[in-house]
PDB file of C-alpha atoms in Angstrom:
ATOM      1  CA  VAL A  18     262.060 196.965 140.949  1.00 96.00           C
ATOM      2  CA  GLU A  19     264.203 198.975 143.301  1.00 95.00           C
ATOM      3  CA  THR A  20     262.453 201.372 145.654  1.00 95.00           C
ATOM      4  CA  PRO A  21     264.049 204.273 147.562  1.00 95.00           C
ATOM      5  CA  ILE A  22     265.548 203.821 151.010  1.00 95.00           C
ATOM      6  CA  LEU A  23     265.151 207.512 151.891  1.00 95.00           C
ATOM      7  CA  HIS A  24     261.499 208.524 152.207  1.00 94.00           C
ATOM      8  CA  PRO A  25     260.144 212.060 152.567  1.00 94.00           C
ATOM      9  CA  ILE A  26     257.299 210.698 154.754  1.00 91.00           C
ATOM     10  CA  ALA A  27     257.225 207.641 157.010  1.00 88.00           C
ATOM     11  CA  GLY A  28     254.753 205.244 155.494  1.00 81.00           C
ATOM     12  CA  GLY A  29     253.887 201.718 154.498  1.00 75.00           C
ATOM     13  CA  ALA A  30     253.857 200.125 157.940  1.00 78.00           C
ATOM     14  CA  LEU A  31     253.068 200.890 161.550  1.00 77.00           C
ATOM     15  CA  ALA A  32     256.649 201.127 162.726  1.00 86.00           C
ATOM     16  CA  LYS A  33     258.804 203.820 164.275  1.00 89.00           C
ATOM     17  CA  PRO A  34     261.229 205.100 161.614  1.00 92.00           C
ATOM     18  CA  PHE A  35     264.822 206.260 161.852  1.00 94.00           C
ATOM     19  CA  HIS A  36     265.207 209.964 161.043  1.00 95.00           C
ATOM     20  CA  THR A  37     267.974 211.360 158.865  1.00 95.00           C
ATOM     21  CA  HIS A  38     268.752 214.590 157.041  1.00 96.00           C
ATOM     22  CA  HIS A  39     269.679 215.143 153.392  1.00 96.00           C
ATOM     23  CA  ASN A  40     272.275 217.932 153.510  1.00 97.00           C
ATOM     24  CA  ALA A  41     272.248 218.938 149.814  1.00 97.00           C
ATOM     25  CA  LEU A  42     268.458 219.259 149.765  1.00 96.00           C
ATOM     26  CA  ASP A  43     268.267 220.478 153.368  1.00 97.00           C
ATOM     27  CA  MET A  44     265.331 218.123 153.940  1.00 97.00           C
ATOM     28  CA  PRO A  45     264.441 215.640 156.658  1.00 97.00           C
ATOM     29  CA  PHE A  46     264.030 212.028 155.539  1.00 97.00           C
ATOM     30  CA  PHE A  47     263.118 208.686 157.079  1.00 96.00           C
ATOM     31  CA  LEU A  48     264.863 205.393 156.437  1.00 95.00           C
ATOM     32  CA  ARG A  49     262.504 202.962 154.716  1.00 94.00           C
ATOM     33  CA  ILE A  50     260.320 200.888 157.016  1.00 93.00           C
ATOM     34  CA  ALA A  51     258.637 199.132 154.048  1.00 93.00           C
ATOM     35  CA  PRO A  52     258.601 199.417 150.238  1.00 94.00           C
ATOM     36  CA  GLU A  53     254.807 199.040 150.268  1.00 92.00           C
ATOM     37  CA  LEU A  54     253.700 202.474 149.097  1.00 92.00           C
ATOM     38  CA  TYR A  55     256.085 202.576 146.125  1.00 95.00           C
ATOM     39  CA  LEU A  56     255.195 199.028 145.048  1.00 96.00           C
ATOM     40  CA  LYS A  57     251.475 199.784 145.226  1.00 94.00           C
ATOM     41  CA  ARG A  58     251.987 202.902 143.116  1.00 95.00           C
ATOM     42  CA  LEU A  59     253.625 200.741 140.450  1.00 97.00           C
ATOM     43  CA  ILE A  60     250.671 198.336 140.457  1.00 96.00           C
ATOM     44  CA  VAL A  61     248.243 201.256 140.087  1.00 96.00           C
ATOM     45  CA  GLY A  62     250.504 202.632 137.353  1.00 97.00           C
ATOM     46  CA  GLY A  63     250.053 199.521 135.236  1.00 97.00           C
ATOM     47  CA  LEU A  64     252.746 197.015 136.225  1.00 97.00           C
ATOM     48  CA  ASN A  65     250.807 193.829 136.984  1.00 96.00           C
ATOM     49  CA  ARG A  66     253.468 192.131 139.114  1.00 97.00           C
ATOM     50  CA  VAL A  67     256.224 193.765 141.135  1.00 97.00           C
ATOM     51  CA  TYR A  68     258.626 192.785 143.865  1.00 97.00           C
ATOM     52  CA  ASP A  69     261.504 194.329 145.728  1.00 97.00           C
ATOM     53  CA  LEU A  70     264.217 192.571 147.711  1.00 96.00           C
ATOM     54  CA  ASN A  71     265.211 195.370 150.061  1.00 96.00           C
ATOM     55  CA  ARG A  72     266.654 196.607 153.328  1.00 95.00           C
ATOM     56  CA  ASN A  73     264.265 198.008 155.934  1.00 94.00           C
ATOM     57  CA  PHE A  74     264.944 199.927 159.115  1.00 94.00           C
ATOM     58  CA  ARG A  75     262.604 199.952 162.116  1.00 92.00           C
ATOM     59  CA  ASN A  76     263.532 201.842 165.248  1.00 91.00           C
ATOM     60  CA  GLU A  77     261.726 199.670 167.804  1.00 85.00           C
ATOM     61  CA  GLY A  78     264.561 198.284 169.840  1.00 81.00           C
ATOM     62  CA  ILE A  79     266.633 195.144 169.731  1.00 86.00           C
ATOM     63  CA  SER A  80     265.647 191.714 170.990  1.00 86.00           C
ATOM     64  CA  TYR A  81     265.494 188.177 169.698  1.00 82.00           C
ATOM     65  CA  LYS A  82     262.237 189.269 168.008  1.00 78.00           C
ATOM     66  CA  HIS A  83     263.373 192.674 166.683  1.00 82.00           C
ATOM     67  CA  ASN A  84     266.299 193.608 164.517  1.00 89.00           C
ATOM     68  CA  PRO A  85     266.530 197.313 163.628  1.00 92.00           C
ATOM     69  CA  GLU A  86     267.601 196.511 160.063  1.00 93.00           C
ATOM     70  CA  TYR A  87     266.748 193.505 157.975  1.00 93.00           C
ATOM     71  CA  THR A  88     266.250 192.318 154.399  1.00 95.00           C
ATOM     72  CA  MET A  89     262.796 191.451 153.162  1.00 95.00           C
ATOM     73  CA  LEU A  90     261.033 190.444 149.983  1.00 95.00           C
ATOM     74  CA  GLU A  91     257.738 192.187 149.311  1.00 95.00           C
ATOM     75  CA  PHE A  92     255.597 191.498 146.252  1.00 95.00           C
ATOM     76  CA  TYR A  93     252.267 192.456 144.762  1.00 95.00           C
ATOM     77  CA  GLN A  94     250.211 191.029 141.923  1.00 95.00           C
ATOM     78  CA  ALA A  95     247.311 192.881 140.342  1.00 96.00           C
ATOM     79  CA  TYR A  96     243.896 191.223 140.176  1.00 95.00           C
ATOM     80  CA  SER A  97     244.777 188.785 142.985  1.00 94.00           C
ATOM     81  CA  ASP A  98     243.363 188.554 146.462  1.00 95.00           C
ATOM     82  CA  TYR A  99     245.172 187.571 149.627  1.00 94.00           C
ATOM     83  CA  GLN A 100     244.118 183.916 149.219  1.00 95.00           C
ATOM     84  CA  GLU A 101     245.946 183.713 145.880  1.00 96.00           C
ATOM     85  CA  LEU A 102     248.980 185.484 147.332  1.00 95.00           C
ATOM     86  CA  MET A 103     249.120 182.945 150.179  1.00 97.00           C
ATOM     87  CA  VAL A 104     249.275 180.120 147.613  1.00 97.00           C
ATOM     88  CA  MET A 105     251.966 181.979 145.680  1.00 96.00           C
ATOM     89  CA  THR A 106     253.982 182.432 148.903  1.00 97.00           C
ATOM     90  CA  GLU A 107     253.684 178.721 149.743  1.00 98.00           C
ATOM     91  CA  GLU A 108     254.884 177.765 146.277  1.00 97.00           C
ATOM     92  CA  MET A 109     257.766 180.245 146.420  1.00 96.00           C
ATOM     93  CA  LEU A 110     259.034 179.148 149.847  1.00 96.00           C
ATOM     94  CA  SER A 111     258.785 175.420 149.173  1.00 98.00           C
ATOM     95  CA  THR A 112     260.450 175.799 145.765  1.00 98.00           C
ATOM     96  CA  CYS A 113     263.274 177.971 147.152  1.00 96.00           C
ATOM     97  CA  ALA A 114     263.957 175.449 149.917  1.00 97.00           C
ATOM     98  CA  ARG A 115     263.946 172.532 147.497  1.00 97.00           C
ATOM     99  CA  GLU A 116     266.290 174.345 145.081  1.00 98.00           C
ATOM    100  CA  ALA A 117     268.631 175.670 147.794  1.00 97.00           C
ATOM    101  CA  ILE A 118     268.962 172.662 150.108  1.00 97.00           C
ATOM    102  CA  GLY A 119     267.229 169.815 148.267  1.00 97.00           C
ATOM    103  CA  SER A 120     264.476 169.469 150.847  1.00 97.00           C
ATOM    104  CA  GLU A 121     261.320 171.182 152.015  1.00 97.00           C
ATOM    105  CA  GLN A 122     262.276 170.517 155.636  1.00 97.00           C
ATOM    106  CA  ILE A 123     264.633 172.734 157.589  1.00 96.00           C
ATOM    107  CA  THR A 124     265.887 172.545 161.143  1.00 95.00           C
ATOM    108  CA  PHE A 125     265.771 175.596 163.390  1.00 92.00           C
ATOM    109  CA  GLY A 126     267.274 174.906 166.800  1.00 93.00           C
ATOM    110  CA  ASP A 127     265.776 171.592 167.816  1.00 94.00           C
ATOM    111  CA  ARG A 128     262.656 171.979 165.664  1.00 95.00           C
ATOM    112  CA  LYS A 129     261.853 170.573 162.236  1.00 97.00           C
ATOM    113  CA  ILE A 130     260.042 173.085 160.031  1.00 97.00           C
ATOM    114  CA  TRP A 131     258.005 171.738 157.111  1.00 97.00           C
ATOM    115  CA  LEU A 132     257.705 174.072 154.118  1.00 98.00           C
ATOM    116  CA  VAL A 133     255.411 171.720 152.190  1.00 97.00           C
ATOM    117  CA  PRO A 134     252.127 173.453 151.265  1.00 97.00           C
ATOM    118  CA  PRO A 135     249.424 174.038 152.260  1.00 97.00           C
ATOM    119  CA  TYR A 136     250.308 176.113 155.318  1.00 98.00           C
ATOM    120  CA  ARG A 137     247.984 176.602 158.234  1.00 97.00           C
ATOM    121  CA  ARG A 138     245.684 179.643 157.990  1.00 98.00           C
ATOM    122  CA  VAL A 139     244.395 181.392 161.108  1.00 97.00           C
ATOM    123  CA  SER A 140     242.100 184.397 161.366  1.00 97.00           C
ATOM    124  CA  LEU A 141     243.521 186.635 164.108  1.00 97.00           C
ATOM    125  CA  ARG A 142     240.260 187.018 166.030  1.00 97.00           C
ATOM    126  CA  GLU A 143     239.399 183.326 165.664  1.00 97.00           C
ATOM    127  CA  GLY A 144     242.834 182.367 166.984  1.00 97.00           C
ATOM    128  CA  ALA A 145     242.476 184.802 169.899  1.00 98.00           C
ATOM    129  CA  ARG A 146     238.936 183.560 170.594  1.00 98.00           C
ATOM    130  CA  VAL A 147     239.923 179.883 170.675  1.00 97.00           C
ATOM    131  CA  LYS A 148     242.960 180.386 172.917  1.00 98.00           C
ATOM    132  CA  ALA A 149     241.149 182.785 175.265  1.00 98.00           C
ATOM    133  CA  SER A 150     238.272 180.294 175.578  1.00 98.00           C
ATOM    134  CA  GLU A 151     240.736 177.495 176.410  1.00 97.00           C
ATOM    135  CA  ARG A 152     242.697 179.596 178.897  1.00 97.00           C
ATOM    136  CA  LEU A 153     239.616 180.963 180.690  1.00 97.00           C
ATOM    137  CA  GLY A 154     237.531 177.783 180.500  1.00 97.00           C
ATOM    138  CA  THR A 155     234.567 179.705 179.104  1.00 96.00           C
ATOM    139  CA  SER A 156     233.139 180.529 175.701  1.00 97.00           C
ATOM    140  CA  VAL A 157     234.560 183.675 174.101  1.00 97.00           C
ATOM    141  CA  SER A 158     232.940 184.982 170.920  1.00 97.00           C
ATOM    142  CA  GLU A 159     234.441 187.026 168.094  1.00 94.00           C
ATOM    143  CA  ASP A 160     231.925 189.730 169.053  1.00 96.00           C
ATOM    144  CA  ASP A 161     233.571 189.835 172.490  1.00 97.00           C
ATOM    145  CA  LEU A 162     236.810 190.744 170.700  1.00 97.00           C
ATOM    146  CA  ARG A 163     235.141 193.391 168.524  1.00 96.00           C
ATOM    147  CA  ASN A 164     233.779 195.363 171.482  1.00 97.00           C
ATOM    148  CA  ARG A 165     236.318 197.409 173.426  1.00 97.00           C
ATOM    149  CA  ASP A 166     234.709 196.913 176.836  1.00 97.00           C
ATOM    150  CA  SER A 167     234.383 193.136 176.562  1.00 97.00           C
ATOM    151  CA  ALA A 168     237.835 192.800 174.928  1.00 97.00           C
ATOM    152  CA  SER A 169     239.332 194.847 177.805  1.00 97.00           C
ATOM    153  CA  ALA A 170     237.604 192.642 180.368  1.00 97.00           C
ATOM    154  CA  LEU A 171     238.988 189.530 178.642  1.00 97.00           C
ATOM    155  CA  ALA A 172     242.499 190.982 178.586  1.00 97.00           C
ATOM    156  CA  ARG A 173     242.307 191.767 182.312  1.00 97.00           C
ATOM    157  CA  GLN A 174     241.154 188.193 183.037  1.00 97.00           C
ATOM    158  CA  LEU A 175     244.150 186.981 181.005  1.00 98.00           C
ATOM    159  CA  HIS A 176     246.510 189.325 182.945  1.00 97.00           C
ATOM    160  CA  ILE A 177     247.385 191.318 179.839  1.00 97.00           C
ATOM    161  CA  GLU A 178     248.214 194.962 180.487  1.00 95.00           C
ATOM    162  CA  LEU A 179     246.496 197.471 178.226  1.00 95.00           C
ATOM    163  CA  LEU A 180     247.081 201.068 177.277  1.00 95.00           C
ATOM    164  CA  PRO A 181     244.030 203.361 177.562  1.00 94.00           C
ATOM    165  CA  SER A 182     244.392 204.366 173.895  1.00 95.00           C
ATOM    166  CA  TRP A 183     243.967 200.811 172.593  1.00 96.00           C
ATOM    167  CA  GLY A 184     240.801 199.991 170.715  1.00 96.00           C
ATOM    168  CA  ALA A 185     239.174 196.569 170.410  1.00 97.00           C
ATOM    169  CA  GLY A 186     241.345 195.632 167.413  1.00 97.00           C
ATOM    170  CA  LYS A 187     244.634 196.315 169.205  1.00 96.00           C
ATOM    171  CA  ILE A 188     243.401 194.431 172.271  1.00 97.00           C
ATOM    172  CA  ALA A 189     242.378 191.416 170.154  1.00 98.00           C
ATOM    173  CA  THR A 190     245.814 191.508 168.496  1.00 97.00           C
ATOM    174  CA  GLU A 191     247.563 191.604 171.874  1.00 97.00           C
ATOM    175  CA  ILE A 192     245.487 188.641 173.118  1.00 98.00           C
ATOM    176  CA  PHE A 193     246.329 186.697 169.971  1.00 98.00           C
ATOM    177  CA  GLU A 194     250.046 187.433 170.233  1.00 96.00           C
ATOM    178  CA  ARG A 195     250.260 186.524 173.922  1.00 96.00           C
ATOM    179  CA  LEU A 196     248.279 183.281 173.623  1.00 97.00           C
ATOM    180  CA  ASN A 197     249.153 181.949 170.169  1.00 97.00           C
ATOM    181  CA  GLU A 198     252.852 182.606 169.720  1.00 92.00           C
ATOM    182  CA  GLU A 199     253.984 179.228 171.069  1.00 91.00           C
ATOM    183  CA  ASP A 200     251.818 177.469 168.451  1.00 91.00           C
ATOM    184  CA  LEU A 201     253.238 179.429 165.521  1.00 95.00           C
ATOM    185  CA  ILE A 202     256.195 177.138 164.815  1.00 95.00           C
ATOM    186  CA  GLN A 203     255.223 175.684 161.452  1.00 97.00           C
ATOM    187  CA  PRO A 204     254.529 178.116 158.583  1.00 98.00           C
ATOM    188  CA  THR A 205     251.223 179.818 159.320  1.00 98.00           C
ATOM    189  CA  PHE A 206     249.332 182.633 157.640  1.00 98.00           C
ATOM    190  CA  VAL A 207     247.665 184.904 160.201  1.00 97.00           C
ATOM    191  CA  TYR A 208     245.087 187.033 158.389  1.00 96.00           C
ATOM    192  CA  ASP A 209     242.258 189.484 159.049  1.00 95.00           C
ATOM    193  CA  PHE A 210     244.315 191.749 161.285  1.00 91.00           C
ATOM    194  CA  PRO A 211     241.989 194.357 162.765  1.00 88.00           C
ATOM    195  CA  THR A 212     242.723 197.992 162.004  1.00 72.00           C
TER     196      THR A 212
END
């Protein structure tokens, strides 16, 4: 399916949108940050499988990790859980690589990336817990990452700056991202993001 690029409300992801104005309608709009809401409406409306290959625009700066516009593929399948969608993603990526370049191995810089399933699966809090335990030389529990006070104390010990508005989930996510990024070279599903 094709979903709109101009949205009357910013939605579908936690990203800062670009603002624009539709002159004929005299209405403010946002450039799409994700097709998520429209695709989910189609699933609820009775289409069992949908996808959109689309352009997205996120106004969060430019770096080697952020591009303000990019193309993505997003898909949904009714009556499936995230475990089934991970398997579907593995099959899709390995098949596309095999069909496009005749191999399930690609080279990125000086690294060999293996697209052969199954891919590693890491719960965000478990990954943060393991790395924080290693770094601090002490046992860190998932409960420590679910409580704002103990998560804040861990972040301070790890020299991670926090904003006062962050809850335990955001702090756990920040710990994970700071400590696990260097290990996320091969395809890896990170799941159970706190909200």
